[in-house]
mmCIF file of C-alpha atoms in Angstrom:
data_model
loop_
_atom_site.group_PDB
_atom_site.id
_atom_site.type_symbol
_atom_site.label_atom_id
_atom_site.label_comp_id
_atom_site.label_asym_id
_atom_site.label_seq_id
_atom_site.Cartn_x
_atom_site.Cartn_y
_atom_site.Cartn_z
ATOM 1 C CA MET X 1 85.563 51.522 57.485
ATOM 2 C CA SER X 2 89.023 52.840 57.578
ATOM 3 C CA ALA X 3 90.776 54.764 60.505
ATOM 4 C CA PRO X 4 91.037 58.750 59.997
ATOM 5 C CA ARG X 5 94.493 59.612 58.649
ATOM 6 C CA ARG X 6 96.663 61.460 61.032
ATOM 7 C CA ARG X 7 98.559 64.428 60.026
ATOM 8 C CA ILE X 8 102.370 64.284 61.312
ATOM 9 C CA ARG X 9 104.234 67.182 61.713
ATOM 10 C CA THR X 10 107.868 67.127 61.585
ATOM 11 C CA ALA X 11 110.336 68.998 63.713
ATOM 12 C CA ALA X 12 111.431 70.925 60.408
ATOM 13 C CA HIS X 13 107.761 71.703 59.588
ATOM 14 C CA GLY X 14 107.177 73.193 63.159
ATOM 15 C CA SER X 15 110.516 75.326 62.817
ATOM 16 C CA ALA X 16 109.639 76.630 59.556
ATOM 17 C CA MET X 17 106.203 77.786 60.706
ATOM 18 C CA ALA X 18 107.726 79.343 63.781
ATOM 19 C CA ALA X 19 110.220 81.307 61.444
ATOM 20 C CA ALA X 20 107.485 82.459 59.193
ATOM 21 C CA THR X 21 105.583 83.474 62.162
ATOM 22 C CA LEU X 22 108.362 85.397 63.720
ATOM 23 C CA GLY X 23 109.124 87.263 60.543
ATOM 24 C CA ILE X 24 105.513 88.486 60.115
ATOM 25 C CA ALA X 25 105.638 89.676 63.769
ATOM 26 C CA VAL X 26 108.770 91.549 63.439
ATOM 27 C CA ALA X 27 107.568 93.030 59.898
ATOM 28 C CA VAL X 28 104.435 94.368 61.648
ATOM 29 C CA ALA X 29 106.048 95.685 64.519
ATOM 30 C CA LEU X 30 108.770 97.679 62.232
ATOM 31 C CA ALA X 31 106.039 98.817 59.859
ATOM 32 C CA GLY X 32 105.154 101.887 61.884
ATOM 33 C CA CYS X 33 108.977 102.759 63.012
ATOM 34 C CA GLY X 34 109.487 105.058 59.919
ATOM 35 C CA VAL X 35 106.123 106.693 59.731
ATOM 36 C CA SER X 36 105.770 110.246 61.280
ATOM 37 C CA ASP X 37 103.338 112.711 61.435
ATOM 38 C CA PRO X 38 104.541 115.959 59.626
ATOM 39 C CA GLN X 39 102.275 118.169 61.800
ATOM 40 C CA ALA X 40 103.971 116.757 65.004
ATOM 41 C CA ARG X 41 106.314 118.825 66.678
ATOM 42 C CA PRO X 42 108.580 118.013 69.810
ATOM 43 C CA SER X 43 107.405 119.140 73.172
ATOM 44 C CA SER X 44 108.789 122.185 74.405
ATOM 45 C CA ALA X 45 110.498 120.395 77.290
ATOM 46 C CA ALA X 46 112.746 118.564 74.630
ATOM 47 C CA VAL X 47 113.608 121.536 72.546
ATOM 48 C CA ASP X 48 116.000 124.310 73.423
ATOM 49 C CA PRO X 49 115.430 128.094 71.964
ATOM 50 C CA SER X 50 117.679 127.239 68.955
ATOM 51 C CA GLY X 51 115.431 124.516 67.798
ATOM 52 C CA GLU X 52 117.650 121.747 68.418
ATOM 53 C CA PRO X 53 116.531 118.857 70.457
ATOM 54 C CA GLY X 54 117.630 118.923 74.063
ATOM 55 C CA PRO X 55 118.126 116.154 76.553
ATOM 56 C CA ALA X 56 114.906 114.182 77.461
ATOM 57 C CA PRO X 57 113.269 115.083 80.607
ATOM 58 C CA ALA X 58 114.327 113.236 83.417
ATOM 59 C CA PRO X 59 112.162 109.948 84.757
ATOM 60 C CA ASP X 60 110.130 110.570 87.811
ATOM 61 C CA THR X 61 112.488 108.481 90.129
ATOM 62 C CA ALA X 62 110.095 109.224 93.356
ATOM 63 C CA PRO X 63 108.717 105.900 94.796
ATOM 64 C CA PRO X 64 105.038 105.558 94.169
ATOM 65 C CA PRO X 65 102.833 106.367 97.162
ATOM 66 C CA GLU X 66 101.848 103.445 99.511
ATOM 67 C CA PRO X 67 98.370 102.164 98.793
ATOM 68 C CA GLU X 68 95.857 102.720 101.698
ATOM 69 C CA PRO X 69 94.968 99.605 103.480
ATOM 70 C CA ALA X 70 91.935 97.622 102.055
ATOM 71 C CA ALA X 71 89.609 98.611 104.883
ATOM 72 C CA GLN X 72 89.488 99.004 108.812
ATOM 73 C CA PHE X 73 88.786 96.574 111.336
ATOM 74 C CA ASP X 74 85.194 96.353 112.075
ATOM 75 C CA PRO X 75 84.508 94.679 115.321
ATOM 76 C CA ASP X 76 80.789 94.415 114.498
ATOM 77 C CA ALA X 77 81.677 92.488 111.150
ATOM 78 C CA THR X 78 82.182 88.928 110.847
ATOM 79 C CA ALA X 79 85.702 87.356 110.429
ATOM 80 C CA ASP X 80 84.953 86.867 106.636
ATOM 81 C CA GLU X 81 84.083 90.692 106.574
ATOM 82 C CA ASN X 82 87.350 91.304 108.310
ATOM 83 C CA LEU X 83 89.515 88.937 106.391
ATOM 84 C CA ALA X 84 90.744 91.125 103.735
ATOM 85 C CA TYR X 85 91.772 94.070 106.208
ATOM 86 C CA PHE X 86 93.629 91.170 108.470
ATOM 87 C CA ASP X 87 95.537 90.225 105.318
ATOM 88 C CA ASP X 88 96.385 93.525 104.253
ATOM 89 C CA VAL X 89 97.716 94.622 107.561
ATOM 90 C CA ASN X 90 99.678 91.536 108.028
ATOM 91 C CA SER X 91 100.934 91.341 104.447
ATOM 92 C CA ARG X 92 102.285 95.007 104.644
ATOM 93 C CA PHE X 93 104.067 94.317 107.957
ATOM 94 C CA LEU X 94 105.473 91.048 106.929
ATOM 95 C CA ALA X 95 106.639 92.200 103.514
ATOM 96 C CA ALA X 96 109.615 94.043 105.238
ATOM 97 C CA ASP X 97 110.632 90.959 107.604
ATOM 98 C CA PRO X 98 108.693 87.524 106.723
ATOM 99 C CA SER X 99 109.924 86.260 110.164
ATOM 100 C CA PRO X 100 109.827 89.042 112.936
ATOM 101 C CA GLY X 101 108.614 86.983 115.702
ATOM 102 C CA GLY X 102 105.276 86.805 117.535
ATOM 103 C CA ARG X 103 105.532 89.938 119.570
ATOM 104 C CA PRO X 104 105.925 92.361 116.606
ATOM 105 C CA ILE X 105 102.994 90.845 114.720
ATOM 106 C CA VAL X 106 100.640 90.956 117.930
ATOM 107 C CA ASP X 107 101.862 94.655 118.489
ATOM 108 C CA ASN X 108 101.013 95.389 114.681
ATOM 109 C CA LEU X 109 97.524 94.010 114.907
ATOM 110 C CA VAL X 110 96.765 95.799 117.978
ATOM 111 C CA ALA X 111 98.049 99.236 116.342
ATOM 112 C CA ALA X 112 95.866 98.204 113.362
ATOM 113 C CA GLY X 113 92.648 98.001 115.733
ATOM 114 C CA PHE X 114 92.372 94.347 116.616
ATOM 115 C CA ASP X 115 91.780 93.402 120.175
ATOM 116 C CA ARG X 116 94.691 91.911 122.202
ATOM 117 C CA GLU X 117 92.392 89.982 124.512
ATOM 118 C CA ALA X 118 91.082 88.123 121.580
ATOM 119 C CA MET X 119 94.402 86.933 120.215
ATOM 120 C CA GLU X 120 96.509 83.943 120.267
ATOM 121 C CA LEU X 121 100.256 83.003 119.236
ATOM 122 C CA THR X 122 102.328 80.284 118.871
ATOM 123 C CA ARG X 123 105.915 80.226 120.200
ATOM 124 C CA ASP X 124 108.644 81.917 118.257
ATOM 125 C CA THR X 125 111.234 79.137 119.222
ATOM 126 C CA THR X 126 111.383 75.126 119.275
ATOM 127 C CA PRO X 127 111.614 73.380 122.503
ATOM 128 C CA ILE X 128 115.418 73.106 121.971
ATOM 129 C CA GLY X 129 115.769 77.059 121.572
ATOM 130 C CA ARG X 130 115.886 77.052 117.698
ATOM 131 C CA PRO X 131 113.858 79.580 115.838
ATOM 132 C CA ALA X 132 110.365 78.246 114.779
ATOM 133 C CA ASP X 133 109.882 77.838 111.135
ATOM 134 C CA SER X 134 106.759 79.705 111.482
ATOM 135 C CA VAL X 135 104.639 81.714 113.728
ATOM 136 C CA GLN X 136 100.716 81.182 113.894
ATOM 137 C CA PHE X 137 98.510 83.878 115.278
ATOM 138 C CA SER X 138 94.818 84.471 115.465
ATOM 139 C CA VAL X 139 92.189 86.821 116.505
ATOM 140 C CA ARG X 140 88.842 85.629 117.571
ATOM 141 C CA VAL X 141 86.052 87.751 115.847
ATOM 142 C CA GLY X 142 82.516 86.601 116.888
ATOM 143 C CA ASP X 143 82.011 82.845 116.188
ATOM 144 C CA ALA X 144 85.189 82.496 113.904
ATOM 145 C CA CYS X 145 88.762 83.070 114.034
ATOM 146 C CA LEU X 146 91.228 85.043 111.566
ATOM 147 C CA VAL X 147 94.367 83.057 111.494
ATOM 148 C CA GLY X 148 97.425 83.961 110.145
ATOM 149 C CA GLN X 149 100.795 82.123 109.470
ATOM 150 C CA ALA X 150 104.169 83.953 108.943
ATOM 151 C CA SER X 151 107.482 82.036 107.699
ATOM 152 C CA ASP X 152 110.214 82.742 105.452
ATOM 153 C CA SER X 153 107.987 81.160 102.692
ATOM 154 C CA GLY X 154 105.478 83.993 103.083
ATOM 155 C CA TYR X 155 102.189 84.807 104.749
ATOM 156 C CA VAL X 156 98.878 83.286 104.502
ATOM 157 C CA GLY X 157 95.636 84.230 106.296
ATOM 158 C CA ILE X 158 92.213 82.313 106.723
ATOM 159 C CA VAL X 159 89.224 82.260 108.708
ATOM 160 C CA GLY X 160 88.875 79.132 110.760
ATOM 161 C CA PRO X 161 86.389 77.698 113.258
ATOM 162 C CA VAL X 162 86.514 78.677 117.098
ATOM 163 C CA LEU X 163 87.542 75.265 118.635
ATOM 164 C CA SER X 164 86.620 73.720 121.936
ATOM 165 C CA GLY X 165 87.486 76.179 124.827
ATOM 166 C CA SER X 166 87.070 78.992 122.555
ATOM 167 C CA ARG X 167 90.461 78.681 121.209
ATOM 168 C CA CYS X 168 91.479 79.369 117.680
ATOM 169 C CA LEU X 169 94.881 77.726 117.637
ATOM 170 C CA ILE X 170 95.771 74.108 118.496
ATOM 171 C CA GLY X 171 99.029 73.301 120.505
ATOM 172 C CA GLU X 172 101.064 75.271 123.081
ATOM 173 C CA LEU X 173 100.433 78.801 122.916
ATOM 174 C CA ARG X 174 102.685 81.786 124.066
ATOM 175 C CA PRO X 175 101.233 83.936 126.627
ATOM 176 C CA ILE X 176 100.188 87.511 125.341
ATOM 177 C CA ASP X 177 101.332 89.280 128.516
ATOM 178 C CA TRP X 178 103.133 92.548 127.444
#
């Protein structure tokens, strides 16, 4: 019984196939360029009264409206049900400054309807006074926690379990006393 024969493609064969494919794609793309509908007329905005084409209308330069938040915080819902809103609130806020520090993050969450009393926050600085690489923050919702992390690398949010002592975060926490 002989082994099946393998087809070996050379670099030249691959280049020829790529060139042929590219040529066909260009030909197809250009095929419609010269075709026009004799019944079609330019829009009135592009033609002046003399019948000569005028300047093209200016593109709309207004920024698109900011989309509405995904939902609203529902204190009667589960952490899983509130995660999309938590992520939306934090992502929008952190888009302008990925490392604003803990207090502005907490204040933003309170403004979005989350309970300050249910929040935890890690420190903004290291024990030697340097800015922390990231800040973790949480909101306890029922028997689970919405946990977020902000850093120069971006934002991430998850639903985590409530830990012993009804805490959401591990380690030394910053008091939320403002």
